[in-house]
CSV table of C-alpha atoms and ligand atoms in Angstrom, one decimal:
chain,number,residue,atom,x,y,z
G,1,UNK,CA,249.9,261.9,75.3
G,2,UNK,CA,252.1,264.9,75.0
G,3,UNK,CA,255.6,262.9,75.0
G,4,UNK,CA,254.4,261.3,71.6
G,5,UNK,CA,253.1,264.7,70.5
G,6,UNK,CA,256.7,266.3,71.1
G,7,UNK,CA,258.6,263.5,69.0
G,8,UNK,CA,255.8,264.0,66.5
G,9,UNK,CA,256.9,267.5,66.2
G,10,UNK,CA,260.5,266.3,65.9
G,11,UNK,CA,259.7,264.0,63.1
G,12,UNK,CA,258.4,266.5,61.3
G,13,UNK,CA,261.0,269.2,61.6
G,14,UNK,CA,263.7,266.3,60.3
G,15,UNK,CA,261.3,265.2,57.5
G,16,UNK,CA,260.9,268.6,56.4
G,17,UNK,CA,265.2,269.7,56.7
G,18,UNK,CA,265.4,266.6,54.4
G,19,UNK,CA,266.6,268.0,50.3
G,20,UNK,CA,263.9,267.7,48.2
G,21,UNK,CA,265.8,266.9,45.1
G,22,UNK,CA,268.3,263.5,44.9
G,23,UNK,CA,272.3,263.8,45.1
G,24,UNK,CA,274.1,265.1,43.0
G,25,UNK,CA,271.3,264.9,40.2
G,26,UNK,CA,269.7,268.0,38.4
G,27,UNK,CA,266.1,266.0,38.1
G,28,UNK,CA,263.9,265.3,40.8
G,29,UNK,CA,262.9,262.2,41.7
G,30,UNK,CA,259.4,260.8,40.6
G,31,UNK,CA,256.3,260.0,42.5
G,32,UNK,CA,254.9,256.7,41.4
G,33,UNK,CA,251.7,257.0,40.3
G,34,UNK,CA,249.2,253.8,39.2
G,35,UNK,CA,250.8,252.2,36.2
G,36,UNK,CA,254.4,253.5,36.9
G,37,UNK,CA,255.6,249.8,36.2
G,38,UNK,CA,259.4,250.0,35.4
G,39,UNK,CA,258.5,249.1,31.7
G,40,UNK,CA,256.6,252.1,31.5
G,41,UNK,CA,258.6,254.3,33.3
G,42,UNK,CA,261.8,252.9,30.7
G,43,UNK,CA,259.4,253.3,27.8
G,44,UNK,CA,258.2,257.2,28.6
G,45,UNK,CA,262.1,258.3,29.9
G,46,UNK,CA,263.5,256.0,26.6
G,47,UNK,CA,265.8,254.3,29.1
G,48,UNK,CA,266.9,251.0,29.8
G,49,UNK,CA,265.2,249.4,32.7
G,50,UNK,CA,268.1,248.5,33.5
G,51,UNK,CA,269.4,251.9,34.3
G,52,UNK,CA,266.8,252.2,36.5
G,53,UNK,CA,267.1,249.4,38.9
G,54,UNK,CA,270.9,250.7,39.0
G,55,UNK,CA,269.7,253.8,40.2
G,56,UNK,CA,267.0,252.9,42.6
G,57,UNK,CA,269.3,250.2,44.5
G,58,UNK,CA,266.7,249.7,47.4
G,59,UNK,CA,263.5,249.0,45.1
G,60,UNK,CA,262.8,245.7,44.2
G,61,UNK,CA,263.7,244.9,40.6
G,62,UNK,CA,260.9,242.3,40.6
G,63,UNK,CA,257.8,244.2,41.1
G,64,UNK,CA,256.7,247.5,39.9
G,65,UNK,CA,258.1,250.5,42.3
G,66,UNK,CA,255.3,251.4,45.1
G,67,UNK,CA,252.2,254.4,44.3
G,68,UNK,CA,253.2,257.1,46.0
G,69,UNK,CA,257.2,256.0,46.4
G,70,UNK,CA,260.0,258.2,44.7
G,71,UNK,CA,262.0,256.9,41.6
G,72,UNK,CA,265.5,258.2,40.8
G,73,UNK,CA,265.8,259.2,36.7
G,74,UNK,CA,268.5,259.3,35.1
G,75,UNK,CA,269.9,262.9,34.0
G,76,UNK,CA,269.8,262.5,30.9
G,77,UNK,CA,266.0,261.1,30.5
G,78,UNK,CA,264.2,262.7,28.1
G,79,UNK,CA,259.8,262.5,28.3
G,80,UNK,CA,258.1,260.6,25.6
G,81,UNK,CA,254.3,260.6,25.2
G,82,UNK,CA,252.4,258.0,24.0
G,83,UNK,CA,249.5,254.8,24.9
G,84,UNK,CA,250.8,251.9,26.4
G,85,UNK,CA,248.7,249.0,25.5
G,86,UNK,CA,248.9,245.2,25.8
G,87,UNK,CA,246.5,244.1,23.1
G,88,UNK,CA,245.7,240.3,23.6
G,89,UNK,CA,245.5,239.7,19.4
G,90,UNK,CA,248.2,241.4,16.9
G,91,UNK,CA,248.0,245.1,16.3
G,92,UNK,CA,245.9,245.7,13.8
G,93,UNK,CA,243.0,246.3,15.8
G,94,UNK,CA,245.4,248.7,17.9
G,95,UNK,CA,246.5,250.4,14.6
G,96,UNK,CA,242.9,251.0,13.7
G,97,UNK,CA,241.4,252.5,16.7
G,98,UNK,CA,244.4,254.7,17.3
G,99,UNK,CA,244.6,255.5,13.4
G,100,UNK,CA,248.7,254.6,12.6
G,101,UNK,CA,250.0,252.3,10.3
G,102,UNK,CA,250.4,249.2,11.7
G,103,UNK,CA,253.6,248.3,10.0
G,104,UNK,CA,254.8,251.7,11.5
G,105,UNK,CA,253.4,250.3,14.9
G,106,UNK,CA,255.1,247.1,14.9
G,107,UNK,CA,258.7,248.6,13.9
G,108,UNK,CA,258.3,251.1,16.7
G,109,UNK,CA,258.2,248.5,19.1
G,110,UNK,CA,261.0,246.3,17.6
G,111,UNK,CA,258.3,243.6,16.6
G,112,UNK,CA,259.1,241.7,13.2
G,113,UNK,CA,255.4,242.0,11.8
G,114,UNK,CA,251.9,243.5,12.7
G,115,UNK,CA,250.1,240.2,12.4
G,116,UNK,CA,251.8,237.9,15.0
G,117,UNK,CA,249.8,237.7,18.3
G,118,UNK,CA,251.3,240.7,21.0
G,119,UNK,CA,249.8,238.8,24.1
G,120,UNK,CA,249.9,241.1,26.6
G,121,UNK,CA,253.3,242.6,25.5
G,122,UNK,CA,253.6,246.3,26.0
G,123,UNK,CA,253.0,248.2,22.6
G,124,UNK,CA,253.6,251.7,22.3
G,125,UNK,CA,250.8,253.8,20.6
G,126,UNK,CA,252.1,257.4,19.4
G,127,UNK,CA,250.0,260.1,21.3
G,128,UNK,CA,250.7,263.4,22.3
G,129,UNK,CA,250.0,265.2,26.0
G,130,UNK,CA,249.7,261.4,27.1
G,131,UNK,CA,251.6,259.8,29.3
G,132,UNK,CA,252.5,256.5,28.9
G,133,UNK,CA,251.3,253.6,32.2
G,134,UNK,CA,250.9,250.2,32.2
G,135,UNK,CA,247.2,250.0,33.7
G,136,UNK,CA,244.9,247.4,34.2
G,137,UNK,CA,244.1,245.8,30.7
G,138,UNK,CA,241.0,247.4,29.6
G,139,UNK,CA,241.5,250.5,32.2
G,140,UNK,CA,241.4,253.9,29.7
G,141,UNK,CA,242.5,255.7,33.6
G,142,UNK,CA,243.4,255.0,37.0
G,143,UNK,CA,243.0,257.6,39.8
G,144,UNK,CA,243.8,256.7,43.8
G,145,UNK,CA,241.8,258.6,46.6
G,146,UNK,CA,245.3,259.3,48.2
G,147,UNK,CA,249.0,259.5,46.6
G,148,UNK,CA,249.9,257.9,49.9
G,149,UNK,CA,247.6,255.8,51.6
G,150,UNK,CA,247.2,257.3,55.6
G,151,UNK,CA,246.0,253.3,57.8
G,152,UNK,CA,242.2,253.8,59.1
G,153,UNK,CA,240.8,256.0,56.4
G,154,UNK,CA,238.6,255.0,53.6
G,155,UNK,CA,240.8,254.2,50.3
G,156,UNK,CA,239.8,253.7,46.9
G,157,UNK,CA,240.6,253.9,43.3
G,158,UNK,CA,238.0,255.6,40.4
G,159,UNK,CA,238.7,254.5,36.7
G,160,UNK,CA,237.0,254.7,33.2
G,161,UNK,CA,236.9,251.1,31.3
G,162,UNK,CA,237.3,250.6,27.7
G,163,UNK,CA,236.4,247.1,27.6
G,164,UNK,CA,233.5,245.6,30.0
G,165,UNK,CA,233.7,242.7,32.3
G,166,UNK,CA,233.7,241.8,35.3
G,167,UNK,CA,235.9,243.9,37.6
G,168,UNK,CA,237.4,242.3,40.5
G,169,UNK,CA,240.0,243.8,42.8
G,170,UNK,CA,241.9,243.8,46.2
G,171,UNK,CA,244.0,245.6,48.9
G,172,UNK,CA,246.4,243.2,50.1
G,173,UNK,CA,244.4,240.3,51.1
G,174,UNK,CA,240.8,242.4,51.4
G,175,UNK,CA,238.5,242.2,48.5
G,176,UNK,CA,237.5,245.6,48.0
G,177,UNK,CA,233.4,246.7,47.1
G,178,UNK,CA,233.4,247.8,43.0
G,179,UNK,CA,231.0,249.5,42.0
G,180,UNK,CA,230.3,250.8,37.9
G,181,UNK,CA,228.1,252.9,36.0
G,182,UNK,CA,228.1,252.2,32.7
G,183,UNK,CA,232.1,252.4,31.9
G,184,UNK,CA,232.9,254.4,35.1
G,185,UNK,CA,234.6,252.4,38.2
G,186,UNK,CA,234.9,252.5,41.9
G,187,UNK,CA,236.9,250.5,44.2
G,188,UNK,CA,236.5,251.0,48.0
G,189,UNK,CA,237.5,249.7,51.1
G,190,UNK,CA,239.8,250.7,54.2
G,191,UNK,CA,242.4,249.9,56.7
G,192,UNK,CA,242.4,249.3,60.4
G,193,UNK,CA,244.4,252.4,62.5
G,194,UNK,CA,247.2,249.6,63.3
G,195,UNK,CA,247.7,249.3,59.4
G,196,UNK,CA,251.1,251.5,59.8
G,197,UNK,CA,253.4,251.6,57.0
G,198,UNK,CA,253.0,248.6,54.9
G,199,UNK,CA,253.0,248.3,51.0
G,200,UNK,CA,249.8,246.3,50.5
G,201,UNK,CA,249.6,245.4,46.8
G,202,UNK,CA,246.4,246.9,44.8
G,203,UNK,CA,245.5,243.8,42.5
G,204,UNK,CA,242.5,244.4,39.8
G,205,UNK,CA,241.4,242.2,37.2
G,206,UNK,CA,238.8,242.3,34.3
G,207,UNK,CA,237.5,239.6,33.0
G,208,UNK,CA,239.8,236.9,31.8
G,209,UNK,CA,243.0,239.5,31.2
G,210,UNK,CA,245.9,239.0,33.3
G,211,UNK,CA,245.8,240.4,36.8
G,212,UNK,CA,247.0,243.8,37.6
G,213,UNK,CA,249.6,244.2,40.5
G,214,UNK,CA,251.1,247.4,42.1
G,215,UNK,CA,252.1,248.2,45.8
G,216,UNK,CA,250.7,251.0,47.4
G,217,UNK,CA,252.6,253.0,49.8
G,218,UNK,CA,251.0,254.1,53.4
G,219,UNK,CA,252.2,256.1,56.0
G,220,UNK,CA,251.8,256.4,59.6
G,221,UNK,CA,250.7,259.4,60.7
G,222,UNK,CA,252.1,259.5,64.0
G,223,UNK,CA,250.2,261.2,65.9
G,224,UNK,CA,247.5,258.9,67.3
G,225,UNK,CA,246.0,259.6,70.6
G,226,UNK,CA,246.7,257.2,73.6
G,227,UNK,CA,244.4,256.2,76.2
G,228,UNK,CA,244.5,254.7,79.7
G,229,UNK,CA,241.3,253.0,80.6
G,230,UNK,CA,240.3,251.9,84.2
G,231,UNK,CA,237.5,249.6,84.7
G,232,UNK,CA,236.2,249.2,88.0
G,233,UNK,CA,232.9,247.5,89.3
G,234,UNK,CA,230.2,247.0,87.0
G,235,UNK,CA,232.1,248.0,83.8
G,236,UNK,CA,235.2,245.4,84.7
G,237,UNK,CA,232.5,242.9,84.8
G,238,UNK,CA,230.9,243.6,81.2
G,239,UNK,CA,229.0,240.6,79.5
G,240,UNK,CA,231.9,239.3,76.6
G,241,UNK,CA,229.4,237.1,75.1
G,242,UNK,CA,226.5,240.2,74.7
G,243,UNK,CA,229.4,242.6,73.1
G,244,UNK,CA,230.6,239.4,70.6
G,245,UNK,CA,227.0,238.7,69.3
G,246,UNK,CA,225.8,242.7,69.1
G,247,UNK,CA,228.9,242.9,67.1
G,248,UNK,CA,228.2,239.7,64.9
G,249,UNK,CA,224.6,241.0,64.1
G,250,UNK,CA,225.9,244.2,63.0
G,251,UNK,CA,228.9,243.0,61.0
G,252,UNK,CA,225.8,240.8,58.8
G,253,UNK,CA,224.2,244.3,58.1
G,254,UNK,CA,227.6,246.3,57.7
G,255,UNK,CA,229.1,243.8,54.9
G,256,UNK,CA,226.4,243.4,52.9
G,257,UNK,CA,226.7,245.7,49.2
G,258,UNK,CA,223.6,247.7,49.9
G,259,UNK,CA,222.7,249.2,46.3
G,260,UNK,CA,223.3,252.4,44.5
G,261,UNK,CA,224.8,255.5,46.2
G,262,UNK,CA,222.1,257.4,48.0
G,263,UNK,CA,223.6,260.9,48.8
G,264,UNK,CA,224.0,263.5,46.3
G,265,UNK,CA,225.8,265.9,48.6
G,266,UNK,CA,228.5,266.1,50.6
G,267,UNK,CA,228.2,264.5,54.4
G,268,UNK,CA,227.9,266.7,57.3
G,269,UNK,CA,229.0,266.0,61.1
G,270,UNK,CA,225.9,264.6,63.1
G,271,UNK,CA,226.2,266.8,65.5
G,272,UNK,CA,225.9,270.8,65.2
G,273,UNK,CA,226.2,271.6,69.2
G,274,UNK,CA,229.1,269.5,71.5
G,275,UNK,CA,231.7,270.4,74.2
G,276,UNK,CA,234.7,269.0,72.7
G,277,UNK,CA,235.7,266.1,70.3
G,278,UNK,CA,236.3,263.8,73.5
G,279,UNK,CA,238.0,260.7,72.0
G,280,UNK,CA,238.9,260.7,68.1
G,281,UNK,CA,239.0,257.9,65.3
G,282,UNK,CA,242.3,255.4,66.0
G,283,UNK,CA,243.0,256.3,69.5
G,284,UNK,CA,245.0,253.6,71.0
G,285,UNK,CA,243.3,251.8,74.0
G,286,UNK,CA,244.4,250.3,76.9
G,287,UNK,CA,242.2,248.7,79.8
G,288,UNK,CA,244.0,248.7,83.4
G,289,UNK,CA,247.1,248.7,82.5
G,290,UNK,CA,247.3,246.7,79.4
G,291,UNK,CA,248.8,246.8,76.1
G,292,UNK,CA,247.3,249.1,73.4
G,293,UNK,CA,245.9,246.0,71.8
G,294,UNK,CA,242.6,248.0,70.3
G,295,UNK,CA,241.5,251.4,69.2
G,296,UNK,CA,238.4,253.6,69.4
G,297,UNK,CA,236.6,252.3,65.9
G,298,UNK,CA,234.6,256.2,65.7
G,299,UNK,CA,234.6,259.6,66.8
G,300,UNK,CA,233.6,260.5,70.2
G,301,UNK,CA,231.5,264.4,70.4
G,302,UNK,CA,231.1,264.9,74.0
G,303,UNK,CA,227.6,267.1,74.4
G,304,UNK,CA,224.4,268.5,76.4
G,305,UNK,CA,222.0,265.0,76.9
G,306,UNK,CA,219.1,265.9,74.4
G,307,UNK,CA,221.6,267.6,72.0
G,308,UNK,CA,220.0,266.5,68.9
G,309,UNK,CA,221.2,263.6,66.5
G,310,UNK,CA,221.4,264.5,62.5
G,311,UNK,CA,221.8,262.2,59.6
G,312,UNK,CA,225.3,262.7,58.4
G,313,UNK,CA,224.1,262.0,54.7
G,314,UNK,CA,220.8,260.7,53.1
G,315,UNK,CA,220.2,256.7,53.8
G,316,UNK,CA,217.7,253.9,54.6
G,317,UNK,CA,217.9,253.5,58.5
G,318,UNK,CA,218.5,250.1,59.5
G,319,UNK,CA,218.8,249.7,62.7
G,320,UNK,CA,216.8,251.5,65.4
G,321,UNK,CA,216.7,250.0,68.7
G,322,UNK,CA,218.8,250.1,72.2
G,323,UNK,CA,221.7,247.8,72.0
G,324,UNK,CA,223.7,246.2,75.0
G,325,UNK,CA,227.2,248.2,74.1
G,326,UNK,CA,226.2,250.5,71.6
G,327,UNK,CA,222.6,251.9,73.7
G,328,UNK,CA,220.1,254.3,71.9
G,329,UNK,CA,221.4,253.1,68.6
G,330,UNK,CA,220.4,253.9,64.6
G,331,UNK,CA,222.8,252.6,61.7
G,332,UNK,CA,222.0,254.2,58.1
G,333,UNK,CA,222.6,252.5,55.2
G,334,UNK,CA,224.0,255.4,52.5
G,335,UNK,CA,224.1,252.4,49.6
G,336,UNK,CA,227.8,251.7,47.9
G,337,UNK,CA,228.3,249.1,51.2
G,338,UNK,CA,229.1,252.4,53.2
G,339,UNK,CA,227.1,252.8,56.8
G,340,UNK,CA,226.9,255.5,59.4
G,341,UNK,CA,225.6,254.7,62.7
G,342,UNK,CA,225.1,256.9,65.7
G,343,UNK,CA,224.9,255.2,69.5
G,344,UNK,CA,224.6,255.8,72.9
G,345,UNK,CA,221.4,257.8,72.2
G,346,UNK,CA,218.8,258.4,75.1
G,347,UNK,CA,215.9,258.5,72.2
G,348,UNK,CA,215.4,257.5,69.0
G,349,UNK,CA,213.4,259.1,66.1
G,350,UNK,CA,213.2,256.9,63.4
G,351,UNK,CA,212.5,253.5,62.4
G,352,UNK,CA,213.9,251.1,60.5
G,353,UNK,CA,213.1,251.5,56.5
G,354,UNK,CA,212.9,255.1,56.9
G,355,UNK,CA,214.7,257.0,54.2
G,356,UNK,CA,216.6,259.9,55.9
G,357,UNK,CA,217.9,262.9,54.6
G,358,UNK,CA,221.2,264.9,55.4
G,359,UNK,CA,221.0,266.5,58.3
G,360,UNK,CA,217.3,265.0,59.9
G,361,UNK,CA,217.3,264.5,63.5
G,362,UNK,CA,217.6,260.7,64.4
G,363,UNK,CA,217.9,260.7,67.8
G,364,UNK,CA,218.9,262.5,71.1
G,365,UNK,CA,222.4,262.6,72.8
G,366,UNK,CA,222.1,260.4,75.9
G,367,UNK,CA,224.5,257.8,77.7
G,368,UNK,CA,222.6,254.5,77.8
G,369,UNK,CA,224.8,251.2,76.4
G,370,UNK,CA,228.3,251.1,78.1
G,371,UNK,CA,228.9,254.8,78.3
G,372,UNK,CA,229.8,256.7,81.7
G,373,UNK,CA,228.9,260.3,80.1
G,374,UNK,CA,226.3,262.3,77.7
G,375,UNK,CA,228.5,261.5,74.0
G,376,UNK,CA,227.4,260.8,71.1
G,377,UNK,CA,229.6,257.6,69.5
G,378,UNK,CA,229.3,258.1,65.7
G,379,UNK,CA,231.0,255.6,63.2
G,380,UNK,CA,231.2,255.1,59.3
G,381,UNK,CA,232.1,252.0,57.7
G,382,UNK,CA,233.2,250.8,54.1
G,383,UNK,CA,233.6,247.6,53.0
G,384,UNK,CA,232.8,246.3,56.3
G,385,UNK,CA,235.8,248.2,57.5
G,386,UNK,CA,235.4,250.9,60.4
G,387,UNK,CA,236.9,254.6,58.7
G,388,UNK,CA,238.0,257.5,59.9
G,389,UNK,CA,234.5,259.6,59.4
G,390,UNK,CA,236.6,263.0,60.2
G,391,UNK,CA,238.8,262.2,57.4
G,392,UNK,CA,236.2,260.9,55.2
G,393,UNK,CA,235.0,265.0,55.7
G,394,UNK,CA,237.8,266.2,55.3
G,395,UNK,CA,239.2,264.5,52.2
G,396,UNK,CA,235.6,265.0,50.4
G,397,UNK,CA,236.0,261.0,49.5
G,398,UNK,CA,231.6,261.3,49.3
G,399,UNK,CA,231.8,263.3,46.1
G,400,UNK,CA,235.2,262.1,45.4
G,401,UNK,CA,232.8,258.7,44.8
G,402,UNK,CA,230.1,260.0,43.1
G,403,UNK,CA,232.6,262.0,40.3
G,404,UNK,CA,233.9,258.6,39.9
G,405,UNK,CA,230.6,256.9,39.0
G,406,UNK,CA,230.1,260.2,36.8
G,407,UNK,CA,227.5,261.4,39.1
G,408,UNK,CA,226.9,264.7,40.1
G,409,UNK,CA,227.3,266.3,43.6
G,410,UNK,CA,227.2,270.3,44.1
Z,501,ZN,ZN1,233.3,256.2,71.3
């Protein structure tokens, strides 16, 4: 609606007026990255934390300072580089690997002897061009998919292990899909479009070592799309009980962690002819009047019936067959729990078990299912969560992936 595009402007023209640098203060503020834990961040400035928590007021003492927040440094902080660890056992198996003394080790960080038991106390290891973060025990590196999570996109962190086990980790309350090869690590999932600004906290854990914790910043974009829906006749009377089991079926297939990663290059729209993007991912909905209670779960390419179909990315197909809501329907499975499906279809051209490549034709643009126009409804899932496929595009999170498993993709 144009009034919300207006104050969206707004926003943005008092966002961007805003100094850059804090008051008053010659350094600018930090952006949180994973591991920016208050001990780390007193370690690397050689700072009391303390100091910090009197000069970032509003952030919570108790919990490390939010990915993708800004942390006030004192002037006079001065960079140190440098390992942090948090060796289980004493540190002469530290000392070892990273070749120091460890008697030099242990009076660098004020402990009384090298052979008494560290547990999971932050040690700092002398290394240059490094900087020092408290990541997950066993983590060598931490990487997000976003410095700022943005609510209905896909999200994920990439990392290299130094120890094995098994890796287990969350977004808020959502268990996130992990995926490894060999010591490389991904962690998907995403958000719903209603996700707004929260701070979920990313939790990862391997093996037996103490849990990882670290909010995660997201922002709003603002600028979602609102829609006025009127149902009349037929359409008001829709079957509630055929739309809740079509999407129970599909929700089996979606959430199950279908194997290895199947593409090797990047995805591609599905669709290389249409009139206009008619209805994007997130759009607020509301049906005769309503509140804007749900949103549209894909993107909406409004086109000739017969426009051909295309495989956004190579998959198994899985589903082939007219549905009650979704019509002329095929899902593909691309492996790594991630899913593409493409509905309202007047045909269908594959079958399920078929392996697909990028860009094959699937299917034909029709307007069967509950549909009052030629469109073609396409939607990508993650972790059983509905993404933002334009974004997914965009952002380049398919190879973003497969350079986090250490595969290649041109
Ligand atoms: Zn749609």
């Amino acid at each position: 609606m144009k009034k919300w595009f207006v104050s969206g402007v707004l926003l943005l023209l008092a966002l961007i007026a805003q100094p850059t640098t804090a008051q008053g203060n010659g350094r600018s503020p930090l952006i949180i990255q994973p591991g920016d834990s208050w001990t780390a961040l007193a370690l690397r400035f050689q700072v009391a934390e303390a100091a910090l928590h009197e000069l970032n007021p509003h952030m919570n003492p108790l919990r490390p300072p939010a990915i993708g927040t800004e942390v006030v440094l004192p002037e006079t902080a001065v960079e140190q580089s440098g390992v942090l660890l948090r060796p289980k056992g004493n540190l002469l198996a530290t000392a070892v690997v990273h070749q120091v003394s460890p008697w030099s080790l242990a009076i660098r960080n004020n402990r009384s002897s090298p052979y008494r038991p560290t547990l999971y106390q932050p040690i700092l290891v002398p290394a240059e061009d490094t900087v020092p973060r408290d990541l997950p025990p066993g983590f060598a590196s931490l990487e997000l998919s976003q410095g700022v999570g943005v609510p209905g996109q896909a999200v994920g962190f990439r990392g290299q292990l130094v120890e094995g086990g098994a890796v287990t980790a969350f977004l808020g309350d959502n268990e996130m899909d992990v995926f490894a090869n060999g010591e490389f690590l991904v962690g998907l999932t995403g958000t719903g479009a209603f996700f707004g600004t929260q701070q979920p906290t990313l939790h990862i854990q391997v093996g037996d070592a103490p849990p990882w914790r670290q909010p995660w910043q997201f922002r709003d974009p603002t600028d979602w799309e609102y829609q006025q829906l009127t149902l009349t006749g037929a359409a008001a009377e829709i079957d509630q009980q055929s739309i809740a089991e079509e999407r129970e079926r599909l929700f089996a297939i979606w959430e199950q962690n279908s194997g290895p990663a199947q593409w090797q290059a990047p995805f591609q729209l599905p669709i290389n002819s249409y009139l206009t993007i008619s209805s994007t991912f997130g759009a607020r909905r509301s049906y005769n009047g309503g509140p804007y209670r749900s949103y549209h779960e894909g993107v909406d390419f409004a086109a000739y019936g017969g426009t051909p179909v295309l495989a956004a990315a190579t998959g198994t197909v899985v589903v082939a067959e007219f549905l009650y809501v979704r019509g002329g329907a095929v899902i593909i499975d691309h492996g790594l729990g991630i899913y593409s499906g493409y509905y309202h279809m007047s045909s269908i051209a594959v079958a399920p078990g078929d392996v697909v490549t990028t860009g094959q034709i699937v299917g034909e643009v029709g307007t069967t299912g509950l549909s009052t126009g030629n469109h073609l409804h396409w939607d990508l899932l993650v972790d059983a969560v509905w993404v933002d496929a334009q974004a997914w595009l965009d952002q380049g999170m398919d190879c973003w992936i497969l350079a986090g498993l250490n595969q290649p993709c041109p």
